[in-house]
XYZ file of C-alpha atoms in Angstrom:
776
model
C -0.351 -0.236 0.030
C 1.345 3.048 -0.924
C 1.775 5.978 1.186
C -0.060 8.978 0.904
C 1.445 12.362 0.785
C 0.219 15.569 2.130
C 0.649 18.710 0.069
C 2.996 21.028 1.455
C 1.273 24.768 2.490
C 4.205 27.219 2.196
C 5.066 29.646 5.162
C 4.720 33.098 3.727
C 4.875 34.901 7.522
C 7.591 36.020 6.799
C 7.454 36.992 3.121
C 8.083 40.679 2.287
C 4.689 43.390 1.789
C 3.747 44.163 -1.427
C 4.918 47.516 -2.046
C 1.666 48.811 -3.323
C -0.497 47.101 -0.070
C 1.936 49.370 1.964
C 1.135 52.296 -0.606
C -2.605 52.058 -0.149
C -2.796 51.319 3.531
C -0.479 54.745 3.783
C -3.224 56.255 1.514
C -5.891 55.025 3.557
C -4.437 56.049 6.912
C -3.482 59.449 5.744
C -7.244 59.869 4.362
C -8.672 58.740 7.933
C -6.153 60.822 9.014
C -6.657 64.277 7.395
C -10.576 63.663 7.579
C -10.347 62.775 11.619
C -8.255 66.028 11.307
C -10.507 68.048 9.924
C -13.774 66.606 11.432
C -11.090 67.758 14.760
C -10.990 71.062 13.113
C -14.809 71.792 12.719
C -15.582 71.013 15.985
C -12.916 73.556 17.607
C -14.373 76.315 14.977
C -17.950 75.019 16.485
C -16.885 75.577 19.339
C -14.506 78.510 18.897
C -15.455 80.841 16.658
C -18.906 79.623 15.824
C -19.540 79.061 19.274
C -22.192 81.983 20.178
C -24.077 81.147 17.354
C -24.438 77.755 17.809
C -25.263 78.618 21.273
C -28.173 80.641 20.570
C -29.344 78.442 18.056
C -29.621 75.349 20.568
C -31.011 78.434 23.627
C -33.654 79.039 20.390
C -35.248 75.678 20.530
C -35.070 75.534 24.222
C -36.260 78.647 24.975
C -39.518 80.546 24.706
C -39.618 83.980 24.826
C -42.570 86.355 26.639
C -43.215 89.867 25.769
C -43.038 91.486 29.086
C -45.859 94.460 27.513
C -45.362 98.574 28.734
C -47.860 100.111 30.549
C -48.659 102.881 28.009
C -48.921 106.661 29.559
C -52.164 108.238 30.717
C -53.964 111.258 28.931
C -55.510 114.375 31.687
C -57.098 116.790 31.189
C -55.529 120.415 31.976
C -56.867 119.901 36.177
C -55.403 116.193 36.013
C -58.866 114.505 35.277
C -58.196 111.282 34.096
C -58.879 110.850 30.725
C -57.316 107.580 29.360
C -56.008 104.968 31.426
C -55.075 101.388 31.191
C -57.205 98.269 32.765
C -55.841 95.036 33.071
C -57.356 92.448 31.030
C -56.238 89.028 29.911
C -55.272 87.430 26.700
C -56.118 83.178 27.090
C -54.114 81.058 24.638
C -52.989 77.262 24.559
C -50.114 75.082 23.752
C -50.898 72.406 21.046
C -48.017 71.111 21.623
C -48.959 70.276 25.218
C -52.337 68.870 24.625
C -50.785 66.499 21.791
C -48.704 64.782 24.229
C -51.394 64.791 27.207
C -53.820 63.230 24.590
C -50.818 60.701 23.678
C -50.194 60.027 27.386
C -53.397 59.568 28.497
C -54.069 56.708 25.764
C -51.021 55.013 26.799
C -52.145 54.973 30.495
C -55.786 53.375 29.046
C -57.917 56.943 30.072
C -58.066 58.379 26.297
C -59.052 61.854 27.305
C -59.711 63.939 24.700
C -58.069 67.084 26.075
C -58.512 68.749 22.485
C -62.358 68.104 22.391
C -62.292 68.838 26.344
C -61.050 72.151 26.059
C -62.670 73.678 22.679
C -66.031 72.873 24.514
C -65.581 75.196 27.544
C -63.168 77.577 25.925
C -65.926 78.661 23.677
C -68.795 78.335 25.498
C -66.486 80.445 28.576
C -65.280 82.767 26.203
C -68.245 83.108 23.725
C -66.080 82.246 20.628
C -66.884 79.252 17.789
C -66.065 75.948 19.169
C -64.937 75.139 15.577
C -62.304 77.707 16.088
C -60.777 76.630 19.089
C -60.304 73.034 17.932
C -58.699 73.910 14.694
C -56.006 75.710 17.436
C -55.521 72.910 19.182
C -53.945 71.048 15.842
C -51.362 73.117 15.410
C -49.297 70.667 17.500
C -45.860 71.943 16.108
C -46.891 75.551 18.592
C -46.413 76.101 22.257
C -49.144 79.325 22.327
C -51.775 79.503 20.033
C -54.846 82.513 21.303
C -57.665 81.730 21.765
C -59.287 85.687 22.406
C -57.950 88.602 23.789
C -58.748 91.782 26.322
C -60.918 88.899 28.316
C -62.092 90.498 31.793
C -61.325 89.574 35.278
C -64.480 88.129 35.939
C -64.538 85.840 33.223
C -60.394 85.023 33.558
C -61.251 83.601 36.665
C -63.901 81.172 34.965
C -61.062 79.794 32.991
C -58.761 79.465 35.828
C -61.826 78.061 37.493
C -61.568 75.762 34.661
C -58.288 74.740 34.390
C -58.280 73.631 38.155
C -61.185 71.762 37.767
C -59.364 69.910 34.910
C -55.968 70.017 35.732
C -55.057 71.613 32.678
C -52.420 73.944 34.031
C -50.043 72.904 31.077
C -52.149 73.314 28.100
C -54.220 76.514 28.820
C -52.856 79.645 29.992
C -53.726 83.306 30.516
C -51.751 86.138 29.937
C -52.389 89.768 31.823
C -52.359 92.651 29.444
C -52.732 96.211 29.602
C -56.485 97.409 27.812
C -56.971 100.979 27.332
C -59.992 102.479 28.842
C -61.411 105.908 28.465
C -63.709 107.272 32.033
C -65.958 109.425 29.751
C -66.569 107.023 26.548
C -67.267 109.344 24.065
C -66.173 112.856 25.467
C -63.434 114.339 23.716
C -63.393 111.327 20.954
C -61.913 113.133 18.045
C -59.390 114.476 19.988
C -58.008 111.760 22.007
C -58.437 109.165 19.300
C -58.100 105.294 20.223
C -55.580 102.520 20.192
C -55.800 99.381 18.359
C -55.485 95.445 19.587
C -51.650 96.132 19.785
C -52.189 99.306 21.836
C -50.489 101.253 19.635
C -52.248 104.849 19.115
C -54.523 104.711 15.667
C -55.996 108.688 15.786
C -55.811 111.489 17.521
C -53.484 112.280 20.572
C -53.425 108.771 20.745
C -51.658 108.755 17.456
C -49.395 111.517 17.290
C -48.050 110.807 20.576
C -47.476 107.491 20.761
C -44.112 107.279 21.018
C -44.053 109.124 23.953
C -47.311 107.381 25.489
C -46.591 103.872 24.556
C -42.323 103.160 26.873
C -40.640 100.513 25.662
C -41.831 96.514 26.257
C -39.115 94.190 28.084
C -39.257 90.554 27.689
C -39.249 87.430 29.774
C -37.174 84.533 28.417
C -37.969 80.544 29.975
C -36.560 77.302 28.739
C -38.894 74.326 28.456
C -38.542 70.767 27.143
C -40.316 69.210 24.333
C -43.545 69.480 26.331
C -43.382 72.885 27.085
C -42.364 71.838 31.004
C -40.519 75.461 32.271
C -37.395 73.657 32.901
C -34.616 75.396 35.628
C -32.229 76.793 33.219
C -28.733 79.516 33.135
C -30.213 81.309 29.873
C -33.546 82.128 31.890
C -33.644 86.459 31.901
C -35.951 89.002 32.795
C -35.912 92.465 31.059
C -37.749 94.925 32.994
C -40.505 96.961 30.663
C -40.232 100.975 30.735
C -43.587 102.084 31.238
C -44.580 104.916 28.805
C -45.098 108.820 30.088
C -48.090 110.330 30.832
C -49.441 113.107 28.644
C -51.390 115.896 30.230
C -53.440 117.717 27.727
C -55.044 121.461 27.720
C -58.861 120.074 26.941
C -60.899 121.005 30.443
C -63.439 118.199 30.846
C -66.077 120.873 31.782
C -65.654 123.187 28.865
C -65.786 120.067 26.627
C -68.606 118.960 28.149
C -70.254 122.350 27.812
C -68.933 123.115 23.841
C -70.410 119.420 22.910
C -73.645 119.956 24.276
C -74.000 122.970 22.483
C -72.468 121.416 19.337
C -75.195 118.522 19.298
C -78.075 120.850 20.224
C -77.472 122.938 17.187
C -76.824 119.876 14.672
C -80.232 118.459 16.186
C -82.438 121.264 16.264
C -80.959 122.811 12.696
C -81.493 119.398 10.719
C -77.936 118.953 10.262
C -76.622 116.226 8.032
C -73.274 116.102 7.374
C -72.299 116.986 11.343
C -71.786 119.576 13.297
C -67.935 121.024 15.038
C -66.786 123.563 17.472
C -64.100 124.737 19.328
C -63.180 126.592 22.389
C -59.499 128.235 22.539
C -57.487 130.989 24.461
C -56.752 133.699 22.749
C -53.490 134.733 24.334
C -51.744 131.520 24.611
C -53.233 128.721 21.866
C -54.462 126.246 24.591
C -57.529 124.594 23.037
C -60.051 124.094 26.294
C -62.053 122.421 24.124
C -62.856 120.792 20.423
C -65.924 118.876 19.775
C -67.376 116.707 16.527
C -71.041 115.383 16.530
C -71.900 113.051 16.342
C -69.366 111.902 17.980
C -68.332 107.570 19.057
C -67.249 105.330 22.278
C -63.771 105.159 22.305
C -64.452 101.994 23.981
C -66.049 100.763 21.114
C -64.712 102.548 18.248
C -66.043 100.110 15.693
C -69.427 101.063 16.159
C -71.670 103.451 13.879
C -73.114 106.316 15.238
C -77.082 106.400 14.517
C -76.819 108.814 11.708
C -74.132 106.600 9.729
C -76.234 103.095 10.477
C -79.337 105.056 9.198
C -77.303 105.689 5.924
C -75.914 102.452 5.707
C -79.633 100.496 6.641
C -81.320 103.227 4.014
C -78.203 102.017 1.277
C -79.958 99.054 -0.235
C -76.892 96.858 0.018
C -77.214 93.698 1.459
C -75.682 93.004 4.546
C -72.650 91.311 4.226
C -71.863 91.962 0.625
C -68.737 93.809 -0.951
C -70.846 97.320 -1.231
C -72.419 96.688 2.581
C -68.741 96.213 3.847
C -67.281 99.183 1.703
C -69.749 101.272 2.526
C -69.450 100.638 6.438
C -65.502 101.433 6.396
C -66.081 104.343 4.204
C -68.936 105.495 6.933
C -66.353 104.528 10.200
C -63.705 106.305 8.595
C -66.116 109.509 8.562
C -66.697 109.173 11.901
C -63.476 109.259 13.088
C -62.197 112.151 11.518
C -61.635 115.335 12.925
C -64.000 117.932 11.328
C -62.294 120.741 13.045
C -58.734 119.837 11.355
C -59.249 118.038 8.791
C -62.563 119.368 6.279
C -62.215 123.276 5.300
C -65.279 124.968 4.029
C -66.666 128.732 2.906
C -66.426 130.884 5.759
C -68.764 133.622 4.876
C -68.829 136.660 6.968
C -67.295 135.478 9.620
C -64.398 136.167 7.649
C -65.574 140.205 7.144
C -63.241 140.257 11.172
C -60.448 139.787 9.295
C -60.826 142.129 6.458
C -62.061 144.509 8.606
C -58.449 144.383 10.238
C -56.728 144.762 7.067
C -58.506 147.969 6.223
C -57.913 149.773 9.221
C -54.530 148.203 9.753
C -53.607 149.284 6.171
C -55.725 153.150 7.205
C -57.707 153.047 3.523
C -61.088 153.223 5.893
C -61.963 155.579 8.935
C -64.856 153.525 11.119
C -67.006 156.383 11.219
C -66.803 157.053 6.888
C -70.151 156.449 5.314
C -71.060 154.418 2.465
C -74.573 153.721 0.173
C -75.406 150.334 -0.311
C -78.039 150.052 -3.457
C -78.064 146.321 -2.856
C -75.022 145.339 -5.064
C -71.444 146.142 -6.487
C -70.470 145.896 -10.101
C -66.321 144.673 -10.510
C -65.380 143.885 -13.645
C -68.704 143.725 -15.033
C -70.179 142.026 -12.822
C -72.505 142.161 -10.713
C -72.371 141.072 -6.998
C -74.877 141.142 -4.777
C -75.736 142.044 -1.104
C -77.023 139.681 1.284
C -80.048 142.606 1.734
C -80.757 142.851 -2.508
C -82.772 145.981 -1.759
C -79.633 147.422 -0.092
C -79.039 149.168 3.157
C -78.980 152.088 2.544
C -76.643 155.025 3.965
C -74.133 153.144 6.876
C -71.011 153.479 8.463
C -67.822 151.307 8.300
C -68.561 150.175 12.137
C -72.801 149.468 10.961
C -71.454 147.851 7.669
C -69.678 145.511 9.390
C -72.410 145.116 12.329
C -75.105 144.624 9.265
C -72.719 142.560 7.326
C -73.282 144.414 3.755
C -71.507 143.103 1.432
C -70.574 146.507 -0.554
C -68.986 148.021 2.091
C -66.753 144.919 2.775
C -66.056 144.010 -1.090
C -64.576 148.505 -1.083
C -62.382 147.587 1.095
C -61.080 145.019 -0.362
C -60.870 146.591 -3.772
C -59.096 149.736 -1.556
C -56.705 147.303 -0.488
C -56.030 145.718 -3.756
C -54.644 142.101 -4.906
C -51.129 142.085 -3.575
C -52.035 143.513 0.170
C -54.959 141.734 0.763
C -53.074 138.231 -0.122
C -49.862 139.052 1.971
C -52.393 139.450 4.754
C -53.587 136.050 3.840
C -50.156 134.845 4.069
C -50.011 136.576 7.447
C -53.023 135.858 9.556
C -52.069 131.672 8.620
C -54.564 131.207 5.765
C -52.044 129.700 3.545
C -50.403 127.101 5.989
C -51.861 124.348 8.053
C -51.882 125.427 11.727
C -49.438 122.973 12.801
C -52.110 121.963 15.599
C -50.204 118.790 17.661
C -53.110 116.069 16.035
C -52.541 113.862 13.286
C -54.506 114.463 9.782
C -54.635 118.446 9.783
C -56.170 119.650 6.263
C -55.498 122.989 4.672
C -57.063 125.643 3.029
C -58.249 126.389 -1.068
C -57.648 129.782 -1.839
C -56.711 130.711 -5.915
C -53.029 131.096 -6.233
C -51.287 134.519 -5.633
C -50.578 134.396 -9.792
C -54.052 134.053 -10.882
C -56.092 136.215 -8.079
C -57.918 138.826 -9.762
C -59.857 142.164 -8.510
C -62.970 140.230 -8.793
C -61.895 136.845 -6.577
C -60.416 139.786 -4.310
C -64.084 141.657 -4.136
C -65.849 138.206 -3.349
C -62.841 136.756 -1.139
C -63.446 140.194 0.633
C -66.556 138.686 2.389
C -65.772 135.048 2.600
C -67.014 133.426 -0.220
C -65.808 131.207 -2.899
C -62.086 130.024 -1.210
C -61.923 127.357 1.902
C -60.189 127.393 5.401
C -60.600 125.105 8.284
C -62.528 125.637 11.700
C -58.909 125.870 13.632
C -57.554 127.964 10.512
C -60.754 130.502 11.424
C -60.310 130.679 14.881
C -56.346 131.148 15.147
C -56.958 133.857 12.997
C -59.652 135.448 14.645
C -57.851 135.037 17.930
C -55.083 136.933 16.344
C -57.714 139.773 16.249
C -58.981 139.492 19.946
C -55.573 138.856 21.280
C -54.126 142.833 20.237
C -52.781 141.076 16.880
C -50.832 138.291 17.043
C -51.077 134.385 15.522
C -50.497 131.953 17.761
C -50.372 128.250 17.136
C -52.580 126.456 18.263
C -51.975 123.375 20.761
C -53.644 120.857 22.502
C -51.214 119.513 24.986
C -49.008 121.479 28.364
C -46.497 118.883 29.124
C -44.941 115.041 29.135
C -44.219 113.911 32.525
C -42.789 110.377 33.714
C -45.149 108.683 36.414
C -43.656 110.026 39.233
C -44.700 113.484 38.101
C -41.445 114.807 36.792
C -41.708 116.869 33.462
C -40.103 115.244 30.424
C -41.247 117.960 28.239
C -43.221 121.171 28.322
C -45.699 123.303 25.094
C -45.636 126.581 25.628
C -47.399 129.481 24.022
C -45.510 129.762 20.612
C -45.895 133.197 19.115
C -45.672 132.693 15.633
C -45.788 136.812 14.316
C -47.705 140.089 15.071
C -49.913 140.542 11.895
C -52.012 143.919 13.347
C -51.739 146.453 16.019
C -53.226 146.157 18.873
C -55.291 149.601 18.244
C -56.867 148.010 15.091
C -57.819 145.399 16.467
C -59.560 146.923 19.691
C -61.400 149.024 17.326
C -62.443 145.651 15.363
C -63.394 144.660 18.908
C -65.623 147.667 19.481
C -67.624 147.077 16.406
C -68.426 143.360 16.847
C -68.908 143.717 20.650
C -71.903 146.493 19.086
C -73.319 144.002 16.429
C -73.721 141.291 19.229
C -75.730 144.248 22.351
C -76.948 146.208 19.313
C -79.092 145.729 16.444
C -75.778 143.695 14.372
C -76.532 140.172 12.968
C -74.835 138.735 15.885
C -77.746 139.945 18.482
C -78.037 135.699 19.628
C -74.610 135.347 20.413
C -75.555 138.395 23.498
C -74.906 136.703 26.727
C -75.917 139.563 30.293
C -72.915 140.586 32.228
C -70.747 139.906 29.295
C -69.442 141.587 26.375
C -69.135 139.036 23.185
C -67.556 140.267 19.918
C -68.886 137.975 17.170
C -69.610 137.211 13.728
C -72.020 135.123 12.048
C -71.618 133.276 9.294
C -73.423 131.561 6.106
C -72.229 130.193 2.612
C -73.724 128.115 0.203
C -71.587 124.733 -0.714
C -69.860 124.527 -3.996
C -68.495 121.479 -4.469
C -70.172 119.067 -6.860
C -74.040 117.221 -5.156
C -73.856 120.206 -2.384
C -75.379 122.982 -4.114
C -78.191 124.262 -2.259
C -76.515 123.303 0.912
C -75.420 125.402 3.393
C -72.482 125.877 6.373
C -73.806 128.039 9.257
C -71.315 129.290 11.939
C -70.575 131.785 14.284
C -67.173 133.208 15.752
C -67.179 134.706 18.812
C -64.587 136.227 21.449
C -65.156 137.483 25.330
C -64.836 139.858 27.121
C -64.547 142.035 24.405
C -62.517 144.680 26.462
C -60.282 142.240 26.791
C -60.260 139.020 25.200
C -59.397 136.056 26.997
C -61.528 132.892 25.393
C -63.029 132.641 21.689
C -65.388 130.424 20.530
C -66.701 128.981 16.851
C -69.115 126.754 15.935
C -69.785 125.349 12.394
C -73.105 123.172 11.452
C -73.132 121.361 7.861
C -75.455 121.483 6.004
C -78.660 122.251 8.520
C -82.020 121.061 6.507
C -84.450 122.587 9.366
C -85.698 126.399 10.651
C -84.059 129.401 9.544
C -80.987 128.385 7.514
C -78.800 131.193 9.337
C -75.354 131.217 10.776
C -77.256 133.667 13.403
C -80.245 131.164 14.323
C -77.945 127.775 13.707
C -74.605 128.517 15.667
C -75.183 131.925 17.275
C -76.772 131.094 19.766
C -75.299 127.975 21.176
C -72.107 129.908 21.148
C -74.023 132.475 23.386
C -74.814 128.794 25.891
C -71.255 128.218 25.648
C -69.730 131.464 26.680
C -72.587 131.476 29.418
C -71.420 128.368 30.613
C -68.124 128.641 30.424
C -66.670 132.397 31.787
C -67.692 132.394 34.969
C -66.534 128.834 35.240
C -62.774 130.222 34.374
C -63.015 132.825 36.405
C -64.315 136.051 34.489
C -66.735 138.238 36.377
C -69.650 139.264 34.839
C -70.731 143.125 34.635
C -73.573 143.858 34.348
C -75.626 147.046 32.993
C -78.798 148.543 35.139
C -80.943 147.166 32.604
C -79.611 143.736 32.755
C -79.549 143.684 36.683
C -83.275 145.185 36.023
C -83.831 142.250 34.171
C -82.075 139.163 35.601
C -84.014 135.864 36.373
C -84.649 135.235 39.978
C -85.522 132.313 41.624
C -88.454 131.980 43.796
C -87.981 131.938 47.159
C -89.997 129.563 49.657
C -93.000 130.659 51.435
C -94.827 127.392 52.545
C -95.515 127.459 55.977
C -94.657 131.401 56.028
C -97.874 133.905 57.341
C -98.633 135.530 53.925
C -97.680 138.992 55.509
C -94.495 138.100 56.008
C -94.103 135.936 52.720
C -95.307 139.123 50.798
C -93.094 141.379 52.669
C -90.038 139.188 50.911
C -91.561 138.415 47.645
C -92.156 142.364 46.713
C -88.892 142.997 48.367
C -86.517 144.752 46.189
C -84.407 141.376 45.771
C -87.585 139.711 44.247
C -89.967 142.373 42.712
C -92.445 139.928 42.115
C -96.001 140.374 42.601
C -98.281 138.647 44.631
C -101.116 137.575 44.475
C -103.530 135.238 47.500
C -105.817 132.506 47.215
C -107.538 133.194 50.937
C -106.658 135.340 53.903
C -103.168 137.804 53.326
C -102.756 137.321 57.641
C -102.743 133.357 57.041
C -100.461 130.840 56.728
C -98.997 129.849 53.194
C -99.920 126.181 52.460
C -99.002 126.012 48.545
C -97.712 128.565 46.354
C -97.178 128.578 42.335
C -94.224 128.834 41.002
C -93.050 126.005 43.579
C -89.992 127.164 45.551
C -86.168 127.147 43.188
C -88.193 127.919 39.944
C -86.185 130.482 37.925
C -88.344 133.330 36.564
C -87.650 136.913 35.145
C -87.832 139.266 37.623
C -89.501 141.805 34.978
C -93.268 140.709 35.146
C -92.908 138.111 38.046
C -95.849 137.262 39.884
C -96.175 134.424 42.824
C -99.474 133.037 43.749
C -100.009 131.997 47.556
C -102.626 129.639 48.843
C -103.702 130.515 52.488
C -107.007 128.195 52.121
C -106.964 124.561 53.046
C -110.134 124.494 51.172
C -109.741 126.761 47.618
C -108.996 124.926 44.098
C -106.058 125.684 42.576
C -106.742 128.416 40.178
C -106.205 127.345 36.258
C -105.426 129.505 33.464
C -105.682 128.304 29.356
C -101.935 128.564 27.796
C -102.450 130.814 25.009
C -99.807 130.284 21.904
C -97.633 133.092 21.361
C -94.980 131.299 18.945
C -94.625 133.738 16.402
C -94.649 136.616 18.320
C -92.392 139.320 18.729
C -90.432 139.728 21.580
C -92.391 141.896 23.878
C -95.611 141.213 22.450
C -94.870 137.192 23.875
C -93.821 138.902 27.228
C -96.973 141.284 27.683
C -99.144 138.182 26.569
C -98.325 135.883 29.196
C -97.976 138.354 31.363
C -101.239 139.478 31.071
C -102.498 136.061 31.408
C -101.031 135.309 34.864
C -98.331 133.414 34.139
C -94.853 133.549 34.291
C -91.704 133.887 31.712
C -88.455 132.580 31.436
C -86.450 133.618 28.178
C -84.336 130.792 26.706
C -82.543 132.095 23.579
C -81.778 135.819 22.936
C -81.583 137.038 26.131
C -81.890 141.030 25.477
C -84.854 140.744 23.752
C -86.567 144.152 24.878
C -83.484 145.949 23.949
C -83.600 146.035 19.722
C -86.659 145.108 17.260
C -86.748 141.412 15.184
C -86.404 138.676 17.923
C -89.212 136.427 17.732
C -90.451 133.293 19.189
C -89.865 130.387 17.933
C -90.605 127.306 20.944
C -92.713 127.505 24.206
C -92.375 124.766 27.106
C -96.154 124.256 27.460
C -98.287 123.724 24.409
C -100.798 126.189 23.798
C -104.343 125.636 25.585
C -103.260 123.534 28.016
C -105.090 124.580 31.525
C -102.405 125.258 34.256
C -102.108 126.674 38.063
C -101.922 130.525 37.702
C -98.355 131.667 38.136
C -96.787 129.125 36.381
C -93.937 129.348 34.466
C -94.037 129.519 30.999
C -90.434 129.027 29.218
C -90.569 131.015 26.059
C -87.262 130.615 22.942
C -86.748 133.730 21.179
C -84.865 134.321 18.004
C -83.485 137.409 15.941
C -84.883 135.740 12.611
C -83.849 139.204 10.748
C -81.659 139.874 7.963
C -78.503 138.140 7.873
C -75.154 137.863 6.306
C -75.267 135.489 3.135
C -74.381 136.392 -0.159
C -76.495 134.806 -3.248
C -74.582 132.418 -5.301
C -75.711 134.221 -8.637
C -73.204 136.730 -9.655
C -74.647 138.923 -12.677
C -72.749 139.381 -15.381
């Protein structure tokens, strides 16, 4: 048997490595080394050069930043009364990420709680929001914060807290305290104060103009949270305090503002105005605006609700609610409601501008106060016959009477004597060719022919206040320059800005722009204007007993398309005429009821404002003997007094009443008419005293005195056994032309003898209106 021979495997462990293998291995090691070095270098760069950048990215992923809202500054009136402040409300928000995690955890434990549905059902009910809206917010699971509702009240927030506590939803539902703007007086000075948006930023009025001062600087609060939204201890937690806004102290006086608003509203309603009304009260020496009113106004706490007149226009539009046309009209009406008519819109000033023309003429010495003129009812200029408002003519009258009677030919003559260049230069000096610079947004400007195109025909018509437009603020500012002795003063609404501790940050004082005319000229114009109020001028309806009021009324026909045949009625006044301090202007746009003249639509209400605010502002009344004799009195209390004693009191010099008895004059007074405290006119006043318990109250029938002259109505009521209380024109017996336009008790009613009948008088005579037609 042959021996099997096994093959021998050679031992190669000692064989040399092939050079190619060595090269490949070295190359591989080098590559690996380079890659590792690059990796180390990258890590080094990340840890050094770009450390801050990537650390910030990590922080941003691990942290949430909450805004700490600065407290907006307050608005105050001139006496420190709070006009705008902040109240604490809440933002309710949810964390969809946390809700999703809670639902997942609940499913794992077998509880299967549908936290999204639970939250949607309860928050929609508590906050009065749509269920579907809340449920949809829970689906944004990548977010930690989705707002459900803002400006939630404390009471509602407490209900949310109770819901969260009941179901243990502290990681899913949150409340954040925020500041919401609040206006204690709601609609008072709404067009001046303005309002803020949902983010607290000023949108209109002073809130917008002084937003930088009021807003402050927000802070922030940074916290670290895990993937489920839970707050974690973290070294980058940070709190930066907010810097609260400054307080703004206005020149508005709420008493003056309230008085002005009441009269602007009344003037608008009683004349059935169609295009809003406005008024301003200004300190003629400092330019401080004490009151600025536009009616209809709106609620600053609910500024997106239309006023009644706008709602009526929207309802009558015929547009379907919710349609594009309906929404567009609603938005247009809202913007119009918010706009401040006193500064944004311009109007033809009419005869109120004659104050300015008269000042120019006297300053340039082209006329004297006593110079005589003859008005034949018109004046022809460059072949055009321009009518006076009194088409039959005023006849012969002096310059002063021409102003008081608002004679257009007299004023046209003054304009032509001045010449186009001089007249136009005064327009600029009085501030008509530029904005006033008042501290409110959206101020509009005037509309005049250019200096190059200004002809003598333009001059003649401009001289009596027609065919050009100015703003209400421009007009009262120019007239205030005449009132204060000739100085054009910049109007303003803010006196100072202070911090929370009362430290003054900035003050806003009087800015005198220039002197326009001399003090002597102004004194002469004031005397002329005052004579038109206290005497037989066109501004008699602005009369206030005890005060020398300088006033001028104006009426103009609108010239823009779609407004032909509609009028603007206004009156401007200042007082006291011998030491002017305060000016008032009121305008009613498109009145439709009654006599459509500035003397009837606006002048009485300007007078009412003056009567209310002047005593309050410390301007002392100085009565003439005639005024003292006619002053109204309050009926004294005679009940339980002896008739003899009561008679001596009532007939004494203090009251001067005629006393009538029903019963024994020596008996005890058990009843009286009028009742104590009732206001009656002293002249012709009477009181009926009852001492007989068995006697029936004597009644008399009320006569109809509407349409009667002042003297006739007064005598009719007194003869019938009534007392009279004068409303409206107070100097009703000093001249002729005053007419009764209303009485407080209906004619034919049976009332006790001695009852007070309130009677409203107006002068309804000549008016300062120029017919629109200019004949060639």
